[in-house]
């Protein structure tokens, strides 16, 4: 099985203390730890020769691609130009070392497969298995894991490389993905490497 590491939305807007969501009082519980663990996962993937794909949740200036339902949930994000394409807020956090040479897929919906080039990119890489991490556990990560499962990818979730608004919401998201069988659950702290991937439940 050819595997890729999919890093979902580990952006300044979500994970940096000066990002737009923390400035709106919507910081993620455990974001700093998730970023630190994700940096380890990225380094291990690169050492193993495993492709790393970063997603970014971004909007065009004027937010014409946001849509009315997401706008209802944004809670003042537009006024801060939060997650706007080309801004620091939209960038992947520095700790992950994402450069212009890396594979980056931009999206405007929770599901990273919806209306993006992610699926053809993974097919082009010959990928059949995904190791997934990122934020928010029970929103964009879970939506993407469900979509990956429905496209027949075998998914492993790195639970300690994820964060949500509350610890309980994170735990619920992990529980659903694990118990329904959408993903096998592993952790960087538990010694995960890219050499031996667990089977999904």
Backbone as CSV, one residue per row, in Angstrom:
resi,resn,N_x,N_y,N_z,CA_x,CA_y,CA_z,C_x,C_y,C_z
1,UNK,0.852,-1.201,0.000,0.000,0.000,0.000,0.880,1.240,0.000
2,UNK,0.646,2.163,-0.933,1.353,3.436,-0.957,0.609,4.430,-0.080
3,UNK,1.355,5.085,0.786,0.753,5.938,1.816,1.192,7.382,1.669
4,UNK,0.313,8.311,2.040,0.648,9.732,2.139,0.192,10.246,3.498
5,UNK,0.878,11.266,3.980,0.447,11.978,5.179,-0.367,13.177,4.740
6,UNK,-1.601,13.264,5.228,-2.494,14.374,4.896,-2.650,15.251,6.139
7,UNK,-2.155,16.480,6.043,-2.181,17.423,7.172,-3.292,18.433,6.899
8,UNK,-4.350,18.360,7.696,-5.559,19.132,7.429,-5.553,20.459,8.198
9,UNK,-5.417,21.557,7.479,-5.724,22.907,7.984,-4.927,23.344,9.220
10,UNK,-3.681,22.919,9.322,-2.860,23.364,10.456,-2.288,24.738,10.091
11,UNK,-3.147,25.728,10.182,-2.887,27.087,9.699,-2.813,28.059,10.868
12,UNK,-2.196,29.207,10.596,-2.099,30.240,11.626,-3.470,30.653,12.147
13,UNK,-4.434,30.757,11.272,-5.757,31.209,11.665,-6.409,30.340,12.716
14,UNK,-6.088,29.042,12.694,-6.640,28.113,13.661,-5.712,27.880,14.855
15,UNK,-4.419,27.788,14.597,-3.498,27.222,15.578,-2.534,28.200,16.230
16,UNK,-2.332,29.378,15.653,-1.405,30.356,16.236,-2.184,31.255,17.202
17,UNK,-1.585,31.606,18.347,-2.297,32.467,19.300,-2.770,33.789,18.718
18,UNK,-2.093,34.290,17.669,-2.499,35.536,17.031,-3.400,35.325,15.825
19,UNK,-3.800,34.090,15.583,-4.653,33.782,14.446,-6.065,34.297,14.632
20,UNK,-6.823,34.303,13.554,-8.161,34.914,13.580,-9.118,34.199,14.528
21,UNK,-9.099,32.871,14.558,-10.034,32.169,15.444,-9.710,32.421,16.922
22,UNK,-8.448,32.312,17.352,-8.156,32.685,18.744,-8.504,34.137,19.066
23,UNK,-8.311,35.041,18.116,-8.656,36.444,18.366,-10.152,36.627,18.566
24,UNK,-10.939,35.722,18.017,-12.391,35.765,18.197,-12.838,34.973,19.425
25,UNK,-11.874,34.515,20.217,-12.211,33.741,21.402,-12.560,32.303,21.106
26,UNK,-12.110,31.779,19.957,-12.447,30.424,19.548,-11.187,29.573,19.383
27,UNK,-10.250,29.718,20.354,-9.026,28.954,20.289,-9.308,27.464,20.478
28,UNK,-8.418,26.654,19.945,-8.572,25.206,20.020,-7.867,24.674,21.260
29,UNK,-8.538,23.808,21.978,-7.939,23.169,23.145,-6.883,22.170,22.665
30,UNK,-5.648,22.371,23.095,-4.586,21.447,22.710,-3.922,21.757,21.391
31,UNK,-4.115,22.955,20.867,-3.558,23.296,19.554,-2.032,23.230,19.547
32,UNK,-1.384,23.766,20.593,0.079,23.795,20.617,0.659,22.385,20.597
33,UNK,0.074,21.494,21.379,0.549,20.109,21.396,0.307,19.431,20.055
34,UNK,-0.842,19.694,19.444,-1.145,19.100,18.143,-0.147,19.569,17.089
35,UNK,0.202,20.846,17.112,1.181,21.378,16.157,2.539,20.718,16.377
36,UNK,2.968,20.627,17.627,4.270,20.019,17.921,4.307,18.561,17.469
37,UNK,3.252,17.820,17.735,3.213,16.417,17.313,3.124,16.283,15.799
38,UNK,2.394,17.192,15.168,2.306,17.157,13.705,3.658,17.435,13.070
39,UNK,4.433,18.333,13.661,5.781,18.596,13.144,6.626,17.327,13.181
40,UNK,6.477,16.527,14.234,7.193,15.246,14.312,6.697,14.300,13.224
41,UNK,5.380,14.251,13.022,4.811,13.374,11.998,5.314,13.753,10.608
42,UNK,5.345,15.052,10.326,5.844,15.520,9.025,7.304,15.123,8.847
43,UNK,8.110,15.308,9.876,9.530,14.949,9.791,9.694,13.448,9.561
44,UNK,8.931,12.641,10.261,9.033,11.187,10.096,8.586,10.755,8.705
45,UNK,7.529,11.392,8.193,7.072,11.062,6.844,8.152,11.380,5.823
46,UNK,8.756,12.540,5.958,9.794,12.927,4.996,11.002,12.002,5.083
47,UNK,11.373,11.618,6.288,12.493,10.682,6.456,12.194,9.333,5.803
48,UNK,10.922,8.927,5.842,10.519,7.643,5.271,10.209,7.723,3.780
49,UNK,10.310,8.917,3.197,9.996,9.082,1.785,8.513,9.055,1.488
50,UNK,7.692,9.344,2.508,6.234,9.352,2.350,5.790,10.750,1.924
51,UNK,4.993,10.866,0.867,4.519,12.197,0.448,3.710,12.869,1.551
52,UNK,3.894,14.174,1.686,3.130,14.971,2.639,2.258,15.947,1.842
53,UNK,0.971,15.942,2.118,0.038,16.846,1.461,-0.605,17.719,2.536
54,UNK,-0.496,19.025,2.374,-1.105,19.975,3.297,-2.394,20.512,2.690
55,UNK,-3.449,20.628,3.492,-4.626,21.352,3.028,-4.718,22.679,3.779
56,UNK,-5.327,23.652,3.117,-5.591,24.953,3.743,-7.048,25.307,3.484
57,UNK,-7.733,25.676,4.550,-9.106,26.175,4.401,-9.006,27.681,4.170
58,UNK,-9.331,28.113,2.950,-9.120,29.512,2.580,-10.304,30.053,1.782
59,UNK,-10.409,31.378,1.792,-11.444,32.064,1.019,-10.819,33.156,0.164
60,UNK,-11.413,33.399,-0.975,-10.968,34.482,-1.849,-11.339,35.825,-1.227
61,UNK,-10.635,36.898,-1.611,-11.021,38.234,-1.128,-12.494,38.503,-1.437
62,UNK,-13.187,39.063,-0.479,-14.626,39.258,-0.625,-15.446,38.061,-0.218
63,UNK,-14.776,36.934,0.003,-15.395,35.703,0.497,-16.539,35.224,-0.394
64,UNK,-16.384,35.428,-1.706,-17.434,35.025,-2.638,-17.591,33.509,-2.696
65,UNK,-16.591,32.771,-2.226,-16.658,31.315,-2.256,-17.006,30.712,-0.896
66,UNK,-17.350,31.552,0.077,-17.654,31.041,1.408,-19.028,30.388,1.476
67,UNK,-20.013,31.010,0.863,-21.360,30.461,0.892,-22.114,30.893,2.136
68,UNK,-23.441,30.980,2.042,-24.230,31.527,3.145,-24.217,30.682,4.405
69,UNK,-24.174,29.353,4.288,-24.233,28.523,5.485,-22.937,28.617,6.288
70,UNK,-21.788,28.586,5.610,-20.522,28.743,6.333,-20.406,30.151,6.906
71,UNK,-20.913,31.134,6.174,-20.866,32.512,6.663,-21.631,32.646,7.980
72,UNK,-22.713,31.883,8.115,-23.487,31.902,9.357,-22.672,31.415,10.544
73,UNK,-21.706,30.546,10.279,-20.893,29.969,11.349,-19.606,30.743,11.620
74,UNK,-19.281,31.699,10.765,-17.954,32.317,10.810,-17.767,33.259,11.991
75,UNK,-18.838,33.862,12.492,-18.759,34.651,13.705,-17.738,35.769,13.706
76,UNK,-17.744,36.630,12.728,-16.834,37.768,12.684,-15.533,37.518,11.968
77,UNK,-15.379,36.342,11.381,-14.139,36.008,10.668,-13.903,36.935,9.483
78,UNK,-14.969,37.304,8.789,-14.829,38.152,7.602,-14.234,39.514,7.958
79,UNK,-14.644,40.072,9.095,-14.153,41.392,9.496,-12.649,41.385,9.757
80,UNK,-12.113,40.236,10.102,-10.674,40.100,10.342,-9.921,39.623,9.096
81,UNK,-10.640,39.452,7.997,-10.068,38.842,6.787,-9.474,37.477,7.117
82,UNK,-10.130,36.778,8.028,-9.637,35.488,8.474,-9.617,34.454,7.364
83,UNK,-8.513,33.700,7.298,-8.321,32.622,6.330,-8.400,33.104,4.882
84,UNK,-8.109,34.368,4.657,-8.151,34.899,3.296,-6.892,34.496,2.529
85,UNK,-7.091,34.074,1.288,-5.979,33.654,0.438,-4.890,34.725,0.409
86,UNK,-3.644,34.293,0.552,-2.506,35.207,0.452,-2.138,35.907,1.738
87,UNK,-2.883,35.660,2.810,-2.571,36.301,4.086,-1.818,35.338,4.997
88,UNK,-1.138,35.918,5.989,-0.444,35.116,6.995,-1.418,34.179,7.693
89,UNK,-2.622,34.644,7.951,-3.636,33.863,8.664,-3.920,32.544,7.948
90,UNK,-3.866,32.558,6.636,-4.191,31.369,5.845,-3.027,30.403,5.705
91,UNK,-1.820,30.843,6.041,-0.629,30.017,5.839,-0.565,28.849,6.817
92,UNK,0.062,27.770,6.377,0.405,26.665,7.270,1.391,27.183,8.312
93,UNK,1.242,26.752,9.562,2.116,27.249,10.628,3.576,26.946,10.324
94,UNK,4.450,27.845,10.737,5.874,27.734,10.422,6.496,26.439,10.935
95,UNK,6.010,25.939,12.052,6.613,24.761,12.672,6.622,23.531,11.765
96,UNK,5.743,23.504,10.772,5.648,22.332,9.903,6.580,22.413,8.703
97,UNK,7.213,23.564,8.481,8.190,23.693,7.414,7.619,23.541,6.021
98,UNK,6.380,23.929,5.833,5.758,23.852,4.507,6.335,24.939,3.611
99,UNK,6.797,24.543,2.422,7.394,25.488,1.483,6.647,25.455,0.156
100,UNK,7.073,26.321,-0.749,6.448,26.374,-2.072,6.636,25.070,-2.840
101,UNK,7.607,24.272,-2.436,7.858,23.001,-3.110,6.940,21.885,-2.626
102,UNK,6.202,22.131,-1.551,5.336,21.095,-0.990,4.002,21.011,-1.729
103,UNK,3.321,19.905,-1.508,2.006,19.675,-2.095,0.955,20.308,-1.197
104,UNK,0.255,21.308,-1.719,-0.754,22.039,-0.948,-2.062,22.052,-1.734
105,UNK,-3.136,21.698,-1.055,-4.467,21.709,-1.671,-5.333,22.695,-0.901
106,UNK,-5.842,23.695,-1.591,-6.728,24.681,-0.967,-8.177,24.236,-1.101
107,UNK,-8.951,24.545,-0.064,-10.354,24.139,-0.044,-11.189,25.245,0.588
108,UNK,-12.490,25.204,0.316,-13.400,26.188,0.902,-14.573,25.518,1.607
109,UNK,-14.431,24.214,1.845,-15.442,23.449,2.560,-14.737,22.523,3.543
110,UNK,-15.487,21.967,4.514,-14.879,21.114,5.531,-14.178,19.906,4.914
111,UNK,-14.829,19.253,3.991,-14.324,18.056,3.327,-13.231,18.452,2.321
112,UNK,-12.009,17.970,2.536,-10.891,18.359,1.676,-10.969,17.755,0.281
113,UNK,-11.870,16.796,0.078,-12.043,16.213,-1.255,-13.056,16.985,-2.103
114,UNK,-13.910,17.762,-1.451,-15.017,18.400,-2.156,-14.529,19.574,-2.999
115,UNK,-14.704,19.467,-4.318,-14.380,20.532,-5.274,-12.885,20.888,-5.260
116,UNK,-12.025,19.926,-4.943,-10.580,20.192,-4.939,-9.858,19.167,-5.815
117,UNK,-8.553,19.341,-5.930,-7.720,18.419,-6.706,-7.137,17.301,-5.854
118,UNK,-7.596,17.151,-4.603,-6.964,16.187,-3.707,-7.045,14.760,-4.234
119,UNK,-8.214,14.319,-4.646,-8.354,12.931,-5.097,-7.482,12.627,-6.316
120,UNK,-7.522,13.448,-7.387,-6.633,13.155,-8.508,-5.155,13.253,-8.144
121,UNK,-4.809,14.138,-7.224,-3.419,14.230,-6.775,-2.986,12.930,-6.115
122,UNK,-3.820,12.415,-5.208,-3.472,11.170,-4.523,-3.411,10.004,-5.502
123,UNK,-4.337,9.962,-6.442,-4.292,8.910,-7.458,-3.017,9.019,-8.289
124,UNK,-2.626,10.237,-8.620,-1.408,10.436,-9.384,-0.165,9.977,-8.645
125,UNK,-0.208,10.065,-7.319,0.905,9.602,-6.486,0.840,8.102,-6.224
126,UNK,-0.242,7.470,-6.666,-0.417,6.044,-6.415,-0.790,5.714,-4.984
127,UNK,-1.396,6.675,-4.293,-1.708,6.516,-2.875,-3.013,5.739,-2.689
128,UNK,-2.967,4.761,-1.801,-4.171,4.012,-1.427,-4.448,4.092,0.071
129,UNK,-3.490,4.586,0.836,-3.661,4.726,2.274,-3.285,6.115,2.732
130,UNK,-4.018,6.636,3.702,-3.766,7.975,4.213,-3.538,7.940,5.716
131,UNK,-2.527,8.666,6.155,-2.354,8.987,7.559,-2.808,10.433,7.697
132,UNK,-3.805,10.677,8.539,-4.453,11.988,8.590,-4.253,12.613,9.969
133,UNK,-4.016,13.914,9.968,-3.949,14.678,11.206,-4.386,16.102,10.909
134,UNK,-4.597,16.906,11.970,-4.935,18.303,11.738,-6.072,18.803,12.608
135,UNK,-6.693,19.859,12.155,-7.758,20.521,12.893,-8.896,20.891,11.917
136,UNK,-10.058,20.992,12.395,-10.554,20.696,13.716,-10.991,19.236,13.722
137,UNK,-10.690,18.488,14.787,-10.894,17.040,14.807,-12.279,16.632,14.331
138,UNK,-13.303,17.224,14.927,-14.677,16.787,14.684,-15.360,17.558,13.556
139,UNK,-14.594,18.386,12.846,-15.189,19.143,11.734,-14.446,18.797,10.443
140,UNK,-13.380,19.520,10.113,-12.700,19.287,8.838,-11.966,17.951,8.799
141,UNK,-11.362,17.551,9.920,-10.662,16.265,9.923,-11.657,15.128,9.745
142,UNK,-12.705,15.122,10.548,-13.684,14.033,10.440,-14.380,14.032,9.081
143,UNK,-14.729,15.207,8.562,-15.367,15.274,7.244,-14.458,14.691,6.172
144,UNK,-13.174,14.990,6.269,-12.207,14.503,5.278,-11.971,13.009,5.429
145,UNK,-11.887,12.519,6.661,-11.714,11.085,6.885,-12.913,10.305,6.349
146,UNK,-14.125,10.787,6.604,-15.316,10.127,6.067,-15.259,10.081,4.534
147,UNK,-14.868,11.211,3.924,-14.807,11.273,2.465,-13.729,10.344,1.924
148,UNK,-12.617,10.239,2.625,-11.550,9.325,2.209,-12.025,7.873,2.276
149,UNK,-12.705,7.529,3.361,-13.249,6.175,3.513,-14.195,5.840,2.360
150,UNK,-15.067,6.772,2.007,-16.024,6.531,0.930,-15.359,6.432,-0.434
151,UNK,-14.110,6.870,-0.522,-13.342,6.731,-1.760,-12.363,5.560,-1.693
152,UNK,-12.540,4.721,-0.681,-11.793,3.470,-0.527,-10.331,3.646,-0.122
153,UNK,-9.973,4.780,0.458,-8.657,4.900,1.065,-8.685,4.222,2.433
154,UNK,-7.590,3.574,2.785,-7.446,3.047,4.142,-6.811,4.136,4.989
155,UNK,-7.487,4.516,6.072,-7.111,5.713,6.819,-6.607,5.356,8.213
156,UNK,-5.510,6.015,8.617,-5.036,6.013,9.992,-5.077,7.445,10.498
157,UNK,-5.689,7.654,11.648,-5.766,8.976,12.258,-4.740,9.082,13.378
158,UNK,-3.935,10.137,13.344,-3.001,10.425,14.426,-3.709,11.328,15.431
159,UNK,-4.254,10.734,16.476,-5.144,11.478,17.363,-4.437,12.572,18.146
160,UNK,-3.159,12.397,18.460,-2.473,13.447,19.223,-1.884,14.538,18.333
161,UNK,-2.195,14.458,17.046,-1.842,15.516,16.090,-3.095,16.268,15.656
162,UNK,-4.147,16.173,16.459,-5.417,16.832,16.169,-5.860,17.648,17.373
163,UNK,-6.733,18.621,17.136,-7.293,19.428,18.215,-8.672,19.924,17.806
164,UNK,-9.476,20.241,18.830,-10.829,20.747,18.609,-11.110,21.865,19.607
165,UNK,-12.302,22.422,19.543,-12.649,23.528,20.431,-12.577,23.123,21.899
166,UNK,-12.972,21.891,22.182,-12.862,21.353,23.538,-12.276,19.950,23.459
167,UNK,-11.713,19.507,24.571,-11.167,18.154,24.618,-12.264,17.121,24.354
168,UNK,-13.439,17.364,24.886,-14.541,16.415,24.701,-14.946,16.312,23.241
169,UNK,-15.011,17.445,22.530,-15.348,17.393,21.107,-14.281,16.614,20.331
170,UNK,-13.025,16.809,20.695,-11.946,16.024,20.081,-12.169,14.537,20.330
171,UNK,-12.441,14.176,21.563,-12.631,12.770,21.917,-13.825,12.154,21.200
172,UNK,-14.915,12.936,21.080,-16.098,12.436,20.376,-15.770,12.166,18.912
173,UNK,-15.053,13.107,18.279,-14.682,12.912,16.885,-13.836,11.665,16.687
174,UNK,-12.833,11.480,17.553,-11.978,10.297,17.468,-12.798,9.032,17.689
175,UNK,-13.679,9.068,18.685,-14.512,7.903,19.007,-15.374,7.494,17.822
176,UNK,-15.992,8.468,17.171,-16.845,8.154,16.019,-16.018,7.557,14.888
177,UNK,-14.907,8.181,14.562,-14.077,7.672,13.461,-13.561,6.276,13.747
178,UNK,-13.204,6.027,15.008,-12.692,4.708,15.395,-13.798,3.662,15.416
179,UNK,-14.906,3.952,16.115,-15.910,2.929,16.363,-16.717,2.562,15.121
180,UNK,-16.916,3.523,14.228,-17.619,3.199,12.981,-16.692,2.482,12.008
181,UNK,-15.388,2.668,12.192,-14.426,1.999,11.331,-13.903,2.855,10.196
182,UNK,-14.121,4.164,10.291,-13.591,5.055,9.256,-12.072,5.114,9.283
183,UNK,-11.472,4.924,10.461,-10.019,5.051,10.583,-9.495,4.203,11.720
184,UNK,-8.284,3.698,11.555,-7.530,3.155,12.672,-6.936,4.331,13.432
185,UNK,-6.751,4.177,14.726,-6.271,5.277,15.553,-4.858,4.972,16.040
186,UNK,-3.975,5.950,15.868,-2.593,5.831,16.319,-2.181,7.175,16.899
187,UNK,-0.958,7.250,17.414,-0.471,8.513,17.969,1.036,8.609,17.839
188,UNK,1.517,9.824,17.684,2.963,10.069,17.673,3.539,9.721,19.035
189,UNK,2.837,10.121,20.107,3.300,9.811,21.446,3.354,8.325,21.731
190,UNK,2.545,7.560,21.014,2.536,6.107,21.160,3.564,5.409,20.302
191,UNK,4.429,6.187,19.643,5.518,5.608,18.861,5.191,5.332,17.409
192,UNK,4.157,5.969,16.880,3.791,5.721,15.484,4.959,6.013,14.545
193,UNK,5.171,5.110,13.616,6.100,5.334,12.502,5.398,4.951,11.211
194,UNK,5.984,5.312,10.101,5.374,5.018,8.809,5.765,3.644,8.290
195,UNK,6.458,2.849,9.126,6.880,1.543,8.701,5.791,0.483,8.816
196,UNK,4.946,0.592,9.851,3.929,-0.439,10.086,2.620,0.260,10.458
197,UNK,1.708,0.341,9.502,0.438,1.025,9.734,-0.591,0.066,10.300
198,UNK,-1.344,0.504,11.329,-2.389,-0.354,11.876,-3.549,-0.506,10.893
199,UNK,-4.254,-1.604,11.011,-5.425,-1.838,10.168,-6.628,-1.100,10.758
200,UNK,-7.499,-0.583,9.893,-8.725,0.038,10.374,-9.593,-1.003,11.057
201,UNK,-10.395,-0.569,12.031,-11.270,-1.501,12.758,-12.321,-2.078,11.838
